[in-house]
Structure formats: structure tokens, C-alpha cells
């Protein structure tokens, strides 16, 4: 394949490129293989050997197979499972059952969509609207929406309408922001189709959005819960669209490694149903809530991160690995803001102690290491990860000030409501944290606090003394953001990087078709949302999760109806 012209998209988009080649500039270095992830005798579910795929007889390609260059070679990859290796899948629902296992029931449908977030609902609804007669949407959890419920906005595609020239420029900018690891062809396609897709979301289905605080556009209510409610209500009205909760997809059904014929699901009562379908859309989210599995796909120090979202367990990645796609690409961790272990992503206390310019942070040595005024940005998560540990120190007056006057600022929908407003119950949240969270502490003296968190007491005392002068000669922090630390009791909260999601994963082209490492499509298999690769690098691109999920879901549905039904 001649890819010599492919980067020209940044200046001139080739208009005659065949559909099955669009997307072929996916960054190859995302596809590295992490060695040593396979373990014996510790798996909750073992990956069985070659031939275990139902009705396939094909090897489970690429579980740990690596070429010398570090790339998985699709169908050529050797499964470590075939040699008796196993690995712990954590909270994933994937189950590769032997081909002798018969389903309790078999059903025939047009399309199966796995996952009920923005990618899943946009695929399912669009498919029905485009003419599909029977669509089943499978959700493993007991509620709908997945991580879209906490998503704030689809601002990655703002202002929601682009000319072709503007779409090219936006793709170039987004690729630069990702330091070149994102796919400019996917980005261009997303921006180009933004007007139609967001009209479908906002106008056709009545999903609201609003400007809130400093941010450009948020979903109505500040997150995606209302959006999911409206899409779910629309789904209920559609004949031929069935939505099932507590029904995880456990594996793909294949005729060979390049042909998907459906999916196996597990019902609430433990029965297995084989859904024979013309196409399957994987909209399963990333891997950020399954650190056990994620550890084998990333070099990230996960002990310094907190996973956000719901049901991002890597199920789609594992199902794609049944096919010639091979092993999912190396995953990076998108950092967004910071937080404290066991705090919800929208915790008022978390916003106060981990995301404010008035924060006072020290590392494992009791030393300040940055100007905390960047603590509300995506970048700050990566800064936190450069230290052995990070502690946010605040005194009684600081907690009281947050409670009375609220936060100083925040660039997010869930926290903007805290800016300049009293925060009811904040002290109760503090008291609960220090009594039941092993990363939250309270002490009557700085020396005792240093002992509790294991940092050098002299260093901590010296840093606080310098800070309390109101002049930051070392890091240049503004005086108005230097709240004194002088009144007992004193509190310490260990800060971790907020892991919004994972980037990388399943390779797709601009039809949202899952492809092998040479971009040959896997017939009948599509993917949408953050389980796919090509969108972000190490640092989260604002709004890209929802924008790509909407684009991929609708694109997949249209391609399926046009070409397979």
C-alpha cells in the first residue's frame, strides 16, 4: 500500500480515496506489545487454546504474540493461551468458552450493539432509523449510559459545524495536541460530519446543551445523564430495537478470523444466548475501571491513578482480539484533573483539595514541586505522576473558607456550580474521609501530620513557613492563591491523577470498521467510542470521547445498513 501521500490530509484531503483505505494512517507505534503480562494459575477466567472460538476453529490471535518490531501480526500472531498460559481478566465479562459449549438459545437479528453509552445508543438508534429491522443493544451493568453519565460535553467537535477547510485545520490542531499519535483521517472525518451528527443529537433527539462558566458547551445538567435518558426514551419507542441490561456480551461468534457472525451474551439468570447477526458494534468503553487487565496494556504507573467511569473493563478489546485484529494497541492513560482515592469524580471535597489554585501540595519528601495553580487542568495529572506521592495539605481555616465561599474556579460542568457558592456539608465530608479513608489524615500539629503521611517533618515545616509569607520565590505562585496553613487541625489528602479513560485499543478505519494491522477490515465488526484508537495521546483532548463516540456509532450504523442489510 502506498501511503506516501497520507499526511497531505493536513493541507488537502484526498477526495477519491477508497473507503477501505481511509484511516490507514493510524499511528503504528500505538501498537506495541507489553511483554510479561501472562501469568499461570491466577486467572479468574483462563483464555483457552486455539480452536476455542465458537464455530470458528481459529486461533485467538495476538493475546501476547509479538514480532521483533513489537507489532502484533494479526492472524500470524501466536496465542500464549494455546501454550497453556492464562491471565487475570479482572472485572471483564469476557468468557472464551469451548466450541463444545452449546448456547441455551439462538436468535437471529440484524445488528448487535455492545454497550449503552453515546457510541452504543447512537449506533442502535441510527441503525433503526436507517432501515434495520432488528437491533439488540446489550449492557452489562444494571443501568444505562456507562461513562457517558459522567461525560460533560462533546466539545471536542465544537463549534459543531465545519467547512471542509475548517475540518482539515481542526484535525491538524488536534493531531498536534496529541503529539502526532492520533489519526488525522479519523479526526478530519469526525469534524467534517459534526454538523449532521450534532443536529441528530441536539435537534432530532432533543439533547440539550448549554454554555456554563468558562467552558464552551456542556450537556444539559452538566453531564451526560439527561442525554442518555433522552436517547433511551427514544429507543423505547422504536419497534425492532431491544435494550437489555445486566446482559454482558461474553465473546464474538466467528466463522473465521476475518468474519464475525454475531455475539454470545449471558442473561441475568446465567443462560447463554447466541445472537447471530450481520454485524456487531463494540461500544464498550476503555479499560480505566479494570486496572488488573490494564496493567498488561500500558507502561503507566497505575498506582498513581484513579479510574473514573463505569464498566470500562476492556471487554471490547478482548473480543477484538478473537479476530485477525490481534492484540489491542498499547494503551495510554488520559489524565483529567486529580482526585483522592474513593472520592466520586464530582466530590466537592475532591474539587477543593485536588483541583484549586489555592492548593498546597508536597511530594514524598515533604517538598513543594510545582505551582499548584495549574491543578485544574488536564496537564496537572501528568505532573502529579512525576512524583512518588503527592499530598494536599490544608488547615481548618482553609476548609472553612471553601465551605463559606466555595471554589475559586474550575473548568468543568460538574464543579462550576461550586465556584463562588457556599458548599453545604463540606466539613462532614472531610470528617468522613479522615475517619474511613487510608489516604486522608488529620492531626493537631504539622509534625504529627508529617508522621502520619510519612514525609520529612522538617521539610514540611520549612515549606509551610515559606508559603505562609505570601511570596513564592521558587515557583512563582500568585499571592492571592497562597492561603496560609496555620490553624489546627491540619489535613492531608493523597492526590492521584484522574484516569478519565484509556487511549489506544481497537484499530478502526473511517467507516468505524475494525481492521487488522494492515487495515484489512474484519467483516461484520465495528467499534465506537473510547475502545477505539486514533483519538488522543497521553493527555485528554477536551470533549473527544463523546464526539468520537457519536461519530463512530452513527458512521458504523450507516455503513452496516448500506452494505450488509
JSON list of N, CA and C in Angstrom, two decimals, residues 461-505:
[
{"chain": "A", "resi": 461, "resn": "UNK", "atom": "N", "xyz": [7.66, 21.45, 57.48]},
{"chain": "A", "resi": 461, "resn": "UNK", "atom": "CA", "xyz": [7.56, 22.67, 58.27]},
{"chain": "A", "resi": 461, "resn": "UNK", "atom": "C", "xyz": [8.22, 23.85, 57.56]},
{"chain": "A", "resi": 462, "resn": "UNK", "atom": "N", "xyz": [9.38, 23.61, 56.95]},
{"chain": "A", "resi": 462, "resn": "UNK", "atom": "CA", "xyz": [10.07, 24.68, 56.23]},
{"chain": "A", "resi": 462, "resn": "UNK", "atom": "C", "xyz": [9.25, 25.16, 55.04]},
{"chain": "A", "resi": 463, "resn": "UNK", "atom": "N", "xyz": [8.67, 24.24, 54.30]},
{"chain": "A", "resi": 463, "resn": "UNK", "atom": "CA", "xyz": [7.86, 24.61, 53.13]},
{"chain": "A", "resi": 463, "resn": "UNK", "atom": "C", "xyz": [6.65, 25.44, 53.55]},
{"chain": "A", "resi": 464, "resn": "UNK", "atom": "N", "xyz": [6.00, 25.04, 54.63]},
{"chain": "A", "resi": 464, "resn": "UNK", "atom": "CA", "xyz": [4.83, 25.78, 55.11]},
{"chain": "A", "resi": 464, "resn": "UNK", "atom": "C", "xyz": [5.24, 27.17, 55.60]},
{"chain": "A", "resi": 465, "resn": "UNK", "atom": "N", "xyz": [6.37, 27.26, 56.28]},
{"chain": "A", "resi": 465, "resn": "UNK", "atom": "CA", "xyz": [6.84, 28.56, 56.77]},
{"chain": "A", "resi": 465, "resn": "UNK", "atom": "C", "xyz": [7.08, 29.52, 55.60]},
{"chain": "A", "resi": 466, "resn": "UNK", "atom": "N", "xyz": [7.74, 29.03, 54.55]},
{"chain": "A", "resi": 466, "resn": "UNK", "atom": "CA", "xyz": [7.98, 29.87, 53.37]},
{"chain": "A", "resi": 466, "resn": "UNK", "atom": "C", "xyz": [6.66, 30.25, 52.70]},
{"chain": "A", "resi": 467, "resn": "UNK", "atom": "N", "xyz": [5.77, 29.31, 52.61]},
{"chain": "A", "resi": 467, "resn": "UNK", "atom": "CA", "xyz": [4.49, 29.52, 51.93]},
{"chain": "A", "resi": 467, "resn": "UNK", "atom": "C", "xyz": [3.66, 30.57, 52.66]},
{"chain": "A", "resi": 468, "resn": "UNK", "atom": "N", "xyz": [3.70, 30.53, 53.97]},
{"chain": "A", "resi": 468, "resn": "UNK", "atom": "CA", "xyz": [2.89, 31.45, 54.77]},
{"chain": "A", "resi": 468, "resn": "UNK", "atom": "C", "xyz": [3.35, 32.90, 54.70]},
{"chain": "A", "resi": 469, "resn": "UNK", "atom": "N", "xyz": [4.53, 33.15, 54.11]},
{"chain": "A", "resi": 469, "resn": "UNK", "atom": "CA", "xyz": [4.96, 34.54, 53.91]},
{"chain": "A", "resi": 469, "resn": "UNK", "atom": "C", "xyz": [4.16, 35.23, 52.81]},
{"chain": "A", "resi": 470, "resn": "UNK", "atom": "N", "xyz": [3.51, 34.43, 51.97]},
{"chain": "A", "resi": 470, "resn": "UNK", "atom": "CA", "xyz": [2.73, 35.00, 50.87]},
{"chain": "A", "resi": 470, "resn": "UNK", "atom": "C", "xyz": [3.55, 35.33, 49.65]},
{"chain": "A", "resi": 471, "resn": "UNK", "atom": "N", "xyz": [4.82, 34.95, 49.64]},
{"chain": "A", "resi": 471, "resn": "UNK", "atom": "CA", "xyz": [5.69, 35.16, 48.49]},
{"chain": "A", "resi": 471, "resn": "UNK", "atom": "C", "xyz": [6.30, 33.82, 48.08]},
{"chain": "A", "resi": 472, "resn": "UNK", "atom": "N", "xyz": [6.11, 33.46, 46.81]},
{"chain": "A", "resi": 472, "resn": "UNK", "atom": "CA", "xyz": [6.61, 32.18, 46.33]},
{"chain": "A", "resi": 472, "resn": "UNK", "atom": "C", "xyz": [7.79, 32.41, 45.39]},
{"chain": "A", "resi": 473, "resn": "UNK", "atom": "N", "xyz": [8.97, 32.57, 45.97]},
{"chain": "A", "resi": 473, "resn": "UNK", "atom": "CA", "xyz": [10.16, 32.86, 45.18]},
{"chain": "A", "resi": 473, "resn": "UNK", "atom": "C", "xyz": [10.56, 31.69, 44.29]},
{"chain": "A", "resi": 474, "resn": "UNK", "atom": "N", "xyz": [10.23, 30.48, 44.70]},
{"chain": "A", "resi": 474, "resn": "UNK", "atom": "CA", "xyz": [10.68, 29.30, 43.97]},
{"chain": "A", "resi": 474, "resn": "UNK", "atom": "C", "xyz": [9.79, 28.95, 42.79]},
{"chain": "A", "resi": 475, "resn": "UNK", "atom": "N", "xyz": [8.47, 28.99, 42.99]},
{"chain": "A", "resi": 475, "resn": "UNK", "atom": "CA", "xyz": [7.55, 28.53, 41.96]},
{"chain": "A", "resi": 475, "resn": "UNK", "atom": "C", "xyz": [6.68, 29.63, 41.37]},
{"chain": "A", "resi": 476, "resn": "UNK", "atom": "N", "xyz": [6.72, 30.82, 41.93]},
{"chain": "A", "resi": 476, "resn": "UNK", "atom": "CA", "xyz": [6.04, 31.96, 41.32]},
{"chain": "A", "resi": 476, "resn": "UNK", "atom": "C", "xyz": [4.53, 31.97, 41.45]},
{"chain": "A", "resi": 477, "resn": "UNK", "atom": "N", "xyz": [4.01, 31.38, 42.49]},
{"chain": "A", "resi": 477, "resn": "UNK", "atom": "CA", "xyz": [2.56, 31.36, 42.68]},
{"chain": "A", "resi": 477, "resn": "UNK", "atom": "C", "xyz": [2.07, 32.73, 43.11]},
{"chain": "A", "resi": 478, "resn": "UNK", "atom": "N", "xyz": [0.88, 33.10, 42.65]},
{"chain": "A", "resi": 478, "resn": "UNK", "atom": "CA", "xyz": [0.30, 34.40, 42.96]},
{"chain": "A", "resi": 478, "resn": "UNK", "atom": "C", "xyz": [-0.08, 34.46, 44.44]},
{"chain": "A", "resi": 479, "resn": "UNK", "atom": "N", "xyz": [0.14, 35.62, 45.05]},
{"chain": "A", "resi": 479, "resn": "UNK", "atom": "CA", "xyz": [-0.10, 35.77, 46.49]},
{"chain": "A", "resi": 479, "resn": "UNK", "atom": "C", "xyz": [-1.54, 35.49, 46.86]},
{"chain": "A", "resi": 480, "resn": "UNK", "atom": "N", "xyz": [-2.51, 35.88, 46.00]},
{"chain": "A", "resi": 480, "resn": "UNK", "atom": "CA", "xyz": [-3.92, 35.68, 46.35]},
{"chain": "A", "resi": 480, "resn": "UNK", "atom": "C", "xyz": [-4.30, 34.21, 46.40]},
{"chain": "A", "resi": 481, "resn": "UNK", "atom": "N", "xyz": [-3.49, 33.35, 45.82]},
{"chain": "A", "resi": 481, "resn": "UNK", "atom": "CA", "xyz": [-3.76, 31.91, 45.85]},
{"chain": "A", "resi": 481, "resn": "UNK", "atom": "C", "xyz": [-2.98, 31.17, 46.93]},
{"chain": "A", "resi": 482, "resn": "UNK", "atom": "N", "xyz": [-2.25, 31.92, 47.75]},
{"chain": "A", "resi": 482, "resn": "UNK", "atom": "CA", "xyz": [-1.44, 31.29, 48.80]},
{"chain": "A", "resi": 482, "resn": "UNK", "atom": "C", "xyz": [-2.15, 31.41, 50.14]},
{"chain": "A", "resi": 483, "resn": "UNK", "atom": "N", "xyz": [-3.10, 30.53, 50.37]},
{"chain": "A", "resi": 483, "resn": "UNK", "atom": "CA", "xyz": [-3.84, 30.54, 51.62]},
{"chain": "A", "resi": 483, "resn": "UNK", "atom": "C", "xyz": [-2.94, 30.00, 52.73]},
{"chain": "A", "resi": 484, "resn": "UNK", "atom": "N", "xyz": [-2.80, 30.71, 53.84]},
{"chain": "A", "resi": 484, "resn": "UNK", "atom": "CA", "xyz": [-1.91, 30.26, 54.92]},
{"chain": "A", "resi": 484, "resn": "UNK", "atom": "C", "xyz": [-2.34, 28.91, 55.48]},
{"chain": "A", "resi": 485, "resn": "UNK", "atom": "N", "xyz": [-1.35, 28.18, 55.96]},
{"chain": "A", "resi": 485, "resn": "UNK", "atom": "CA", "xyz": [-1.59, 26.91, 56.64]},
{"chain": "A", "resi": 485, "resn": "UNK", "atom": "C", "xyz": [-1.10, 27.10, 58.07]},
{"chain": "A", "resi": 486, "resn": "UNK", "atom": "N", "xyz": [-2.03, 27.50, 58.95]},
{"chain": "A", "resi": 486, "resn": "UNK", "atom": "CA", "xyz": [-1.61, 27.91, 60.29]},
{"chain": "A", "resi": 486, "resn": "UNK", "atom": "C", "xyz": [-2.53, 27.47, 61.42]},
{"chain": "A", "resi": 487, "resn": "UNK", "atom": "N", "xyz": [-3.76, 27.09, 61.09]},
{"chain": "A", "resi": 487, "resn": "UNK", "atom": "CA", "xyz": [-4.75, 26.82, 62.12]},
{"chain": "A", "resi": 487, "resn": "UNK", "atom": "C", "xyz": [-5.08, 25.34, 62.20]},
{"chain": "A", "resi": 488, "resn": "UNK", "atom": "N", "xyz": [-4.87, 24.77, 63.38]},
{"chain": "A", "resi": 488, "resn": "UNK", "atom": "CA", "xyz": [-5.20, 23.35, 63.59]},
{"chain": "A", "resi": 488, "resn": "UNK", "atom": "C", "xyz": [-6.72, 23.16, 63.63]},
{"chain": "A", "resi": 489, "resn": "UNK", "atom": "N", "xyz": [-7.20, 21.97, 63.31]},
{"chain": "A", "resi": 489, "resn": "UNK", "atom": "CA", "xyz": [-6.42, 20.81, 62.87]},
{"chain": "A", "resi": 489, "resn": "UNK", "atom": "C", "xyz": [-5.96, 20.94, 61.42]},
{"chain": "A", "resi": 490, "resn": "UNK", "atom": "N", "xyz": [-4.94, 20.14, 61.09]},
{"chain": "A", "resi": 490, "resn": "UNK", "atom": "CA", "xyz": [-4.38, 20.13, 59.75]},
{"chain": "A", "resi": 490, "resn": "UNK", "atom": "C", "xyz": [-4.77, 18.82, 59.05]},
{"chain": "A", "resi": 491, "resn": "UNK", "atom": "N", "xyz": [-4.98, 18.91, 57.76]},
{"chain": "A", "resi": 491, "resn": "UNK", "atom": "CA", "xyz": [-5.44, 17.76, 56.99]},
{"chain": "A", "resi": 491, "resn": "UNK", "atom": "C", "xyz": [-4.48, 17.47, 55.84]},
{"chain": "A", "resi": 492, "resn": "UNK", "atom": "N", "xyz": [-4.37, 16.20, 55.49]},
{"chain": "A", "resi": 492, "resn": "UNK", "atom": "CA", "xyz": [-3.58, 15.78, 54.33]},
{"chain": "A", "resi": 492, "resn": "UNK", "atom": "C", "xyz": [-4.38, 14.77, 53.52]},
{"chain": "A", "resi": 493, "resn": "UNK", "atom": "N", "xyz": [-4.41, 14.98, 52.22]},
{"chain": "A", "resi": 493, "resn": "UNK", "atom": "CA", "xyz": [-5.13, 14.10, 51.30]},
{"chain": "A", "resi": 493, "resn": "UNK", "atom": "C", "xyz": [-4.16, 13.68, 50.20]},
{"chain": "A", "resi": 494, "resn": "UNK", "atom": "N", "xyz": [-4.01, 12.38, 50.01]},
{"chain": "A", "resi": 494, "resn": "UNK", "atom": "CA", "xyz": [-3.14, 11.93, 48.92]},
{"chain": "A", "resi": 494, "resn": "UNK", "atom": "C", "xyz": [-3.83, 12.16, 47.58]},
{"chain": "A", "resi": 495, "resn": "UNK", "atom": "N", "xyz": [-3.13, 12.83, 46.68]},
{"chain": "A", "resi": 495, "resn": "UNK", "atom": "CA", "xyz": [-3.68, 13.19, 45.38]},
{"chain": "A", "resi": 495, "resn": "UNK", "atom": "C", "xyz": [-3.20, 12.20, 44.32]},
{"chain": "A", "resi": 496, "resn": "UNK", "atom": "N", "xyz": [-4.13, 11.74, 43.49]},
{"chain": "A", "resi": 496, "resn": "UNK", "atom": "CA", "xyz": [-3.79, 10.88, 42.37]},
{"chain": "A", "resi": 496, "resn": "UNK", "atom": "C", "xyz": [-4.30, 11.50, 41.08]},
{"chain": "A", "resi": 497, "resn": "UNK", "atom": "N", "xyz": [-3.71, 11.07, 39.99]},
{"chain": "A", "resi": 497, "resn": "UNK", "atom": "CA", "xyz": [-4.13, 11.54, 38.68]},
{"chain": "A", "resi": 497, "resn": "UNK", "atom": "C", "xyz": [-5.47, 10.91, 38.31]},
{"chain": "A", "resi": 498, "resn": "UNK", "atom": "N", "xyz": [-6.41, 11.72, 37.85]},
{"chain": "A", "resi": 498, "resn": "UNK", "atom": "CA", "xyz": [-7.70, 11.21, 37.44]},
{"chain": "A", "resi": 498, "resn": "UNK", "atom": "C", "xyz": [-7.61, 10.54, 36.08]},
{"chain": "A", "resi": 499, "resn": "UNK", "atom": "N", "xyz": [-7.85, 9.24, 36.03]},
{"chain": "A", "resi": 499, "resn": "UNK", "atom": "CA", "xyz": [-7.78, 8.47, 34.79]},
{"chain": "A", "resi": 499, "resn": "UNK", "atom": "C", "xyz": [-9.16, 8.49, 34.13]},
{"chain": "A", "resi": 500, "resn": "UNK", "atom": "N", "xyz": [-9.36, 9.47, 33.27]},
{"chain": "A", "resi": 500, "resn": "UNK", "atom": "CA", "xyz": [-10.66, 9.61, 32.63]},
{"chain": "A", "resi": 500, "resn": "UNK", "atom": "C", "xyz": [-10.98, 8.39, 31.78]},
{"chain": "A", "resi": 501, "resn": "UNK", "atom": "N", "xyz": [-10.02, 7.96, 30.99]},
{"chain": "A", "resi": 501, "resn": "UNK", "atom": "CA", "xyz": [-10.21, 6.78, 30.16]},
{"chain": "A", "resi": 501, "resn": "UNK", "atom": "C", "xyz": [-8.85, 6.33, 29.64]},
{"chain": "A", "resi": 502, "resn": "UNK", "atom": "N", "xyz": [-8.86, 5.36, 28.78]},
{"chain": "A", "resi": 502, "resn": "UNK", "atom": "CA", "xyz": [-7.64, 4.92, 28.12]},
{"chain": "A", "resi": 502, "resn": "UNK", "atom": "C", "xyz": [-7.71, 5.27, 26.65]},
{"chain": "A", "resi": 503, "resn": "UNK", "atom": "N", "xyz": [-6.58, 5.57, 26.06]},
{"chain": "A", "resi": 503, "resn": "UNK", "atom": "CA", "xyz": [-6.49, 5.84, 24.63]},
{"chain": "A", "resi": 503, "resn": "UNK", "atom": "C", "xyz": [-5.69, 4.75, 23.96]},
{"chain": "A", "resi": 504, "resn": "UNK", "atom": "N", "xyz": [-6.00, 4.52, 22.71]},
{"chain": "A", "resi": 504, "resn": "UNK", "atom": "CA", "xyz": [-5.43, 3.38, 22.01]},
{"chain": "A", "resi": 504, "resn": "UNK", "atom": "C", "xyz": [-6.46, 2.28, 22.02]},
{"chain": "A", "resi": 505, "resn": "UNK", "atom": "N", "xyz": [-6.06, 1.08, 21.69]},
{"chain": "A", "resi": 505, "resn": "UNK", "atom": "CA", "xyz": [-7.02, -0.01, 21.73]},
{"chain": "A", "resi": 505, "resn": "UNK", "atom": "C", "xyz": [-7.32, -0.57, 20.36]}
]
